[in-house]
mmCIF file of C-alpha atoms and ligand atoms in Angstrom:
data_model
loop_
_atom_site.group_PDB
_atom_site.id
_atom_site.type_symbol
_atom_site.label_atom_id
_atom_site.label_comp_id
_atom_site.label_asym_id
_atom_site.label_seq_id
_atom_site.Cartn_x
_atom_site.Cartn_y
_atom_site.Cartn_z
ATOM 1 C CA UNK A 1 224.754 -55.993 145.115
ATOM 2 C CA UNK A 2 222.778 -53.117 145.806
ATOM 3 C CA UNK A 3 224.325 -49.825 147.098
ATOM 4 C CA UNK A 4 223.367 -49.165 150.790
ATOM 5 C CA UNK A 5 221.439 -46.224 150.084
ATOM 6 C CA UNK A 6 219.237 -47.816 147.261
ATOM 7 C CA UNK A 7 218.350 -50.581 149.545
ATOM 8 C CA UNK A 8 217.530 -48.399 152.178
ATOM 9 C CA UNK A 9 215.124 -46.587 150.072
ATOM 10 C CA UNK A 10 213.598 -50.056 148.717
ATOM 11 C CA UNK A 11 213.008 -51.555 151.874
ATOM 12 C CA UNK A 12 212.403 -48.662 153.527
ATOM 13 C CA UNK A 13 214.681 -48.770 156.388
ATOM 14 C CA UNK A 14 215.979 -44.720 155.960
ATOM 15 C CA UNK A 15 214.335 -41.698 155.276
ATOM 16 C CA UNK A 16 217.202 -39.901 153.304
ATOM 17 C CA UNK A 17 214.950 -40.239 149.788
ATOM 18 C CA UNK A 18 212.148 -38.242 150.795
ATOM 19 C CA UNK A 19 211.187 -34.489 151.567
ATOM 20 C CA UNK A 20 208.943 -32.930 153.305
ATOM 21 C CA UNK A 21 205.410 -31.883 152.057
ATOM 22 C CA UNK A 22 205.063 -29.049 153.773
ATOM 23 C CA UNK A 23 201.227 -28.665 153.484
ATOM 24 C CA UNK A 24 200.558 -32.391 154.844
ATOM 25 C CA UNK A 25 203.693 -32.606 156.667
ATOM 26 C CA UNK A 26 204.052 -36.093 154.980
ATOM 27 C CA UNK A 27 207.464 -36.936 153.044
ATOM 28 C CA UNK A 28 207.711 -37.705 149.299
ATOM 29 C CA UNK A 29 210.009 -38.547 146.932
ATOM 30 C CA UNK A 30 211.113 -35.244 145.574
ATOM 31 C CA UNK A 31 209.816 -36.539 141.977
ATOM 32 C CA UNK A 32 207.009 -37.278 143.152
ATOM 33 C CA UNK A 33 206.342 -34.313 145.178
ATOM 34 C CA UNK A 34 206.811 -32.387 141.866
ATOM 35 C CA UNK A 35 204.256 -34.792 140.374
ATOM 36 C CA UNK A 36 202.068 -34.322 142.656
ATOM 37 C CA UNK A 37 202.241 -30.058 142.863
ATOM 38 C CA UNK A 38 201.341 -30.323 138.979
ATOM 39 C CA UNK A 39 198.389 -32.618 139.535
ATOM 40 C CA UNK A 40 197.297 -30.311 142.579
ATOM 41 C CA UNK A 41 197.652 -27.402 140.613
ATOM 42 C CA UNK A 42 195.537 -28.538 137.486
ATOM 43 C CA UNK A 43 193.250 -30.083 140.401
ATOM 44 C CA UNK A 44 192.333 -26.666 141.812
ATOM 45 C CA UNK A 45 191.580 -25.246 138.210
ATOM 46 C CA UNK A 46 188.952 -27.935 138.184
ATOM 47 C CA UNK A 47 187.672 -26.963 141.833
ATOM 48 C CA UNK A 48 189.226 -29.709 143.559
ATOM 49 C CA UNK A 49 191.879 -29.870 146.229
ATOM 50 C CA UNK A 50 194.080 -32.490 146.346
ATOM 51 C CA UNK A 51 195.872 -32.996 149.906
ATOM 52 C CA UNK A 52 198.709 -36.200 150.988
ATOM 53 C CA UNK A 53 197.138 -37.880 153.631
ATOM 54 C CA UNK A 54 199.880 -40.715 153.839
ATOM 55 C CA UNK A 55 203.256 -40.407 151.907
ATOM 56 C CA UNK A 56 206.046 -42.280 152.839
ATOM 57 C CA UNK A 57 206.230 -45.332 155.600
ATOM 58 C CA UNK A 58 208.970 -47.085 157.012
ATOM 59 C CA UNK A 59 210.066 -50.590 157.184
ATOM 60 C CA UNK A 60 209.857 -50.502 161.113
ATOM 61 C CA UNK A 61 206.404 -48.954 161.104
ATOM 62 C CA UNK A 62 205.049 -51.564 158.866
ATOM 63 C CA UNK A 63 206.742 -54.253 160.791
ATOM 64 C CA UNK A 64 205.014 -53.002 164.047
ATOM 65 C CA UNK A 65 201.460 -53.302 162.219
ATOM 66 C CA UNK A 66 202.553 -56.591 161.184
ATOM 67 C CA UNK A 67 203.196 -57.834 164.339
ATOM 68 C CA UNK A 68 200.856 -56.859 166.261
ATOM 69 C CA UNK A 69 197.884 -57.904 163.946
ATOM 70 C CA UNK A 70 199.981 -61.228 163.867
ATOM 71 C CA UNK A 71 199.712 -61.487 167.627
ATOM 72 C CA UNK A 72 196.333 -60.408 168.329
ATOM 73 C CA UNK A 73 197.083 -57.385 169.815
ATOM 74 C CA UNK A 74 195.570 -55.405 166.507
ATOM 75 C CA UNK A 75 192.403 -57.036 164.811
ATOM 76 C CA UNK A 76 192.824 -58.530 161.803
ATOM 77 C CA UNK A 77 189.801 -57.814 159.245
ATOM 78 C CA UNK A 78 188.391 -59.888 156.358
ATOM 79 C CA UNK A 79 187.591 -59.125 152.955
ATOM 80 C CA UNK A 80 184.333 -57.736 154.059
ATOM 81 C CA UNK A 81 185.725 -55.631 157.181
ATOM 82 C CA UNK A 82 184.720 -57.878 159.483
ATOM 83 C CA UNK A 83 186.985 -59.021 162.666
ATOM 84 C CA UNK A 84 188.762 -62.404 162.359
ATOM 85 C CA UNK A 85 189.557 -64.508 165.309
ATOM 86 C CA UNK A 86 193.309 -65.374 164.463
ATOM 87 C CA UNK A 87 193.200 -68.086 167.321
ATOM 88 C CA UNK A 88 191.311 -70.122 164.905
ATOM 89 C CA UNK A 89 193.120 -69.680 161.646
ATOM 90 C CA UNK A 90 196.428 -71.468 160.631
ATOM 91 C CA UNK A 91 199.832 -69.504 160.259
ATOM 92 C CA UNK A 92 199.055 -69.197 156.278
ATOM 93 C CA UNK A 93 195.624 -67.779 156.579
ATOM 94 C CA UNK A 94 196.800 -65.267 158.925
ATOM 95 C CA UNK A 95 199.212 -64.116 156.769
ATOM 96 C CA UNK A 96 196.936 -63.816 153.873
ATOM 97 C CA UNK A 97 194.201 -62.058 156.042
ATOM 98 C CA UNK A 98 196.832 -59.394 157.099
ATOM 99 C CA UNK A 99 197.955 -59.011 153.448
ATOM 100 C CA UNK A 100 194.616 -58.020 152.373
ATOM 101 C CA UNK A 101 194.937 -54.677 154.219
ATOM 102 C CA UNK A 102 198.153 -54.524 155.573
ATOM 103 C CA UNK A 103 201.959 -54.269 153.251
ATOM 104 C CA UNK A 104 204.408 -56.757 153.717
ATOM 105 C CA UNK A 105 206.999 -54.874 155.489
ATOM 106 C CA UNK A 106 209.544 -54.299 152.987
ATOM 107 C CA UNK A 107 207.003 -55.024 150.212
ATOM 108 C CA UNK A 108 205.094 -51.525 150.654
ATOM 109 C CA UNK A 109 205.550 -48.891 147.530
ATOM 110 C CA UNK A 110 204.967 -46.420 150.549
ATOM 111 C CA UNK A 111 208.871 -47.268 151.484
ATOM 112 C CA UNK A 112 210.057 -45.260 148.048
ATOM 113 C CA UNK A 113 208.070 -42.164 148.892
ATOM 114 C CA UNK A 114 207.053 -42.199 145.192
ATOM 115 C CA UNK A 115 203.380 -43.649 146.492
ATOM 116 C CA UNK A 116 200.754 -41.737 148.881
ATOM 117 C CA UNK A 117 197.242 -41.839 149.547
ATOM 118 C CA UNK A 118 195.158 -38.524 148.695
ATOM 119 C CA UNK A 119 191.951 -36.949 149.457
ATOM 120 C CA UNK A 120 190.118 -33.897 147.852
ATOM 121 C CA UNK A 121 190.005 -31.150 150.870
ATOM 122 C CA UNK A 122 187.551 -29.141 148.875
ATOM 123 C CA UNK A 123 184.846 -31.868 149.592
ATOM 124 C CA UNK A 124 185.694 -32.527 153.472
ATOM 125 C CA UNK A 125 183.041 -30.620 156.165
ATOM 126 C CA UNK A 126 184.935 -28.869 158.605
ATOM 127 C CA UNK A 127 186.296 -31.575 161.160
ATOM 128 C CA UNK A 128 186.005 -34.128 158.853
ATOM 129 C CA UNK A 129 188.346 -37.022 159.014
ATOM 130 C CA UNK A 130 189.305 -39.035 156.104
ATOM 131 C CA UNK A 131 188.864 -42.587 156.673
ATOM 132 C CA UNK A 132 190.333 -43.986 153.154
ATOM 133 C CA UNK A 133 187.276 -46.328 152.690
ATOM 134 C CA UNK A 134 185.460 -47.738 149.430
ATOM 135 C CA UNK A 135 182.470 -45.681 150.201
ATOM 136 C CA UNK A 136 184.419 -42.476 150.679
ATOM 137 C CA UNK A 137 186.404 -43.068 146.832
ATOM 138 C CA UNK A 138 182.987 -44.234 144.960
ATOM 139 C CA UNK A 139 182.083 -42.426 142.222
ATOM 140 C CA UNK A 140 178.938 -41.168 144.469
ATOM 141 C CA UNK A 141 181.078 -40.850 147.537
ATOM 142 C CA UNK A 142 182.532 -37.814 149.183
ATOM 143 C CA UNK A 143 185.689 -37.879 146.927
ATOM 144 C CA UNK A 144 184.401 -39.512 144.193
ATOM 145 C CA UNK A 145 183.860 -36.361 142.069
ATOM 146 C CA UNK A 146 187.789 -35.730 142.046
ATOM 147 C CA UNK A 147 188.651 -39.543 141.509
ATOM 148 C CA UNK A 148 186.371 -39.505 138.064
ATOM 149 C CA UNK A 149 188.073 -36.041 137.037
ATOM 150 C CA UNK A 150 191.661 -37.879 138.063
ATOM 151 C CA UNK A 151 190.383 -41.155 135.828
ATOM 152 C CA UNK A 152 190.023 -38.995 132.947
ATOM 153 C CA UNK A 153 193.418 -37.324 133.605
ATOM 154 C CA UNK A 154 195.270 -40.493 133.757
ATOM 155 C CA UNK A 155 193.343 -41.667 130.858
ATOM 156 C CA UNK A 156 194.216 -39.003 128.653
ATOM 157 C CA UNK A 157 198.135 -39.331 130.082
ATOM 158 C CA UNK A 158 197.757 -36.042 131.525
ATOM 159 C CA UNK A 159 198.522 -36.800 135.166
ATOM 160 C CA UNK A 160 202.273 -36.040 135.242
ATOM 161 C CA UNK A 161 203.294 -40.083 135.473
ATOM 162 C CA UNK A 162 201.087 -40.680 138.513
ATOM 163 C CA UNK A 163 198.596 -43.669 138.167
ATOM 164 C CA UNK A 164 196.713 -45.893 140.729
ATOM 165 C CA UNK A 165 198.409 -49.456 141.082
ATOM 166 C CA UNK A 166 195.723 -50.520 143.049
ATOM 167 C CA UNK A 167 192.966 -49.643 140.440
ATOM 168 C CA UNK A 168 191.424 -53.133 140.621
ATOM 169 C CA UNK A 169 191.045 -56.109 142.936
ATOM 170 C CA UNK A 170 193.732 -58.602 141.216
ATOM 171 C CA UNK A 171 192.892 -61.255 144.116
ATOM 172 C CA UNK A 172 195.543 -59.458 146.156
ATOM 173 C CA UNK A 173 195.509 -55.997 147.726
ATOM 174 C CA UNK A 174 192.362 -54.674 148.252
ATOM 175 C CA UNK A 175 191.440 -51.918 145.801
ATOM 176 C CA UNK A 176 192.625 -48.707 146.854
ATOM 177 C CA UNK A 177 191.586 -45.565 144.642
ATOM 178 C CA UNK A 178 193.105 -43.064 147.106
ATOM 179 C CA UNK A 179 196.441 -44.450 146.287
ATOM 180 C CA UNK A 180 198.852 -42.878 143.752
ATOM 181 C CA UNK A 181 202.064 -43.825 142.533
ATOM 182 C CA UNK A 182 204.599 -41.864 140.445
ATOM 183 C CA UNK A 183 205.562 -44.367 137.697
ATOM 184 C CA UNK A 184 208.564 -43.679 136.098
ATOM 185 C CA UNK A 185 210.815 -44.084 139.327
ATOM 186 C CA UNK A 186 208.284 -46.733 140.851
ATOM 187 C CA UNK A 187 208.336 -49.046 137.750
ATOM 188 C CA UNK A 188 212.502 -48.832 138.486
ATOM 189 C CA UNK A 189 212.362 -49.653 142.138
ATOM 190 C CA UNK A 190 209.592 -52.477 141.782
ATOM 191 C CA UNK A 191 212.359 -54.239 139.467
ATOM 192 C CA UNK A 192 214.569 -54.167 141.872
ATOM 193 C CA UNK A 193 212.915 -55.619 144.604
ATOM 194 C CA UNK A 194 212.819 -59.018 144.014
ATOM 195 C CA UNK A 195 210.959 -62.227 146.361
ATOM 196 C CA UNK A 196 214.958 -63.123 147.548
ATOM 197 C CA UNK A 197 215.632 -59.611 148.524
ATOM 198 C CA UNK A 198 212.600 -59.083 150.410
ATOM 199 C CA UNK A 199 213.033 -62.337 152.357
ATOM 200 C CA UNK A 200 216.644 -61.633 153.058
ATOM 201 C CA UNK A 201 215.525 -58.504 154.939
ATOM 202 C CA UNK A 202 212.632 -60.212 156.835
ATOM 203 C CA UNK A 203 214.959 -62.767 157.722
ATOM 204 C CA UNK A 204 217.433 -60.231 159.678
ATOM 205 C CA UNK A 205 214.882 -58.543 161.302
ATOM 206 C CA UNK A 206 212.113 -60.112 163.866
ATOM 207 C CA UNK A 207 208.996 -60.403 161.978
ATOM 208 C CA UNK A 208 205.938 -62.609 163.248
ATOM 209 C CA UNK A 209 205.322 -65.453 160.977
ATOM 210 C CA UNK A 210 208.346 -64.701 159.221
ATOM 211 C CA UNK A 211 208.990 -68.736 158.021
ATOM 212 C CA UNK A 212 205.326 -68.793 156.496
ATOM 213 C CA UNK A 213 205.734 -65.561 154.938
ATOM 214 C CA UNK A 214 209.017 -67.062 153.457
ATOM 215 C CA UNK A 215 207.499 -70.393 152.493
ATOM 216 C CA UNK A 216 204.737 -68.406 150.490
ATOM 217 C CA UNK A 217 207.147 -65.786 149.140
ATOM 218 C CA UNK A 218 206.773 -66.119 145.689
ATOM 219 C CA UNK A 219 202.756 -66.269 145.659
ATOM 220 C CA UNK A 220 202.863 -63.278 148.175
ATOM 221 C CA UNK A 221 205.064 -61.277 145.654
ATOM 222 C CA UNK A 222 203.095 -61.988 142.824
ATOM 223 C CA UNK A 223 199.914 -61.377 144.648
ATOM 224 C CA UNK A 224 200.797 -58.553 146.792
ATOM 225 C CA UNK A 225 203.825 -56.585 145.937
ATOM 226 C CA UNK A 226 204.108 -56.661 142.054
ATOM 227 C CA UNK A 227 202.156 -54.277 140.246
ATOM 228 C CA UNK A 228 201.751 -55.962 136.448
ATOM 229 C CA UNK A 229 203.833 -53.793 133.837
ATOM 230 C CA UNK A 230 200.464 -53.490 131.681
ATOM 231 C CA UNK A 231 199.102 -51.719 134.816
ATOM 232 C CA UNK A 232 201.716 -48.914 134.387
ATOM 233 C CA UNK A 233 200.625 -46.097 132.458
ATOM 234 C CA UNK A 234 202.971 -45.140 128.966
ATOM 235 C CA UNK A 235 205.240 -42.319 130.092
ATOM 236 C CA UNK A 236 208.477 -40.554 128.597
ATOM 237 C CA UNK A 237 211.511 -42.198 130.306
HETATM 238 ZN ZN1 LIG B 301 198.583 -46.135 150.075
#
């Protein structure tokens, strides 16, 4: 059994474990905030200006997104970004289509506050709204130079424990170069988040396609929730 505070943190059921990142108004785990501030200071010396655009997200918010997509109130997109007709898909197909772009409630690393999405404010034209698209973060995209710099920092072990859990396409979550994670805390939380624990929580709330999700939970967990150990950087524990 997990303690109540730990379970609330793990599944995004509460926000007691996160604090305000003042500039963005986003909420982060205190340790992730320190790591981000150190990284941001290094980045400013190199001419970049990292800005958090999305930090902590709650279980409830992720559940709302999920239910809207599953019920056709919000578009479900294929891997290329084209809209799918959910009426033509089996429940299983809908589940996997949603998972390509949206986390399973309870299965999002954003619940932990250790993970956040970042852009380079120094590269943004005035009034620019970040889209978080592959194009923006490609080497020749708007935020490309910042991400190339960041790749070098991560490879050199000089990113203050931050790494990219979705650097490559492992057949699950689409690559998200903008998504950073504070490894020392995230790796501990990931170990606590088991498929069984996830299904217990999903069955307690009203989730569309819950039976299909729980039938498939081992596959979903491997492809969309767990980040393999070898993807984590070496860090001093
Ligand atoms: Zn993210």
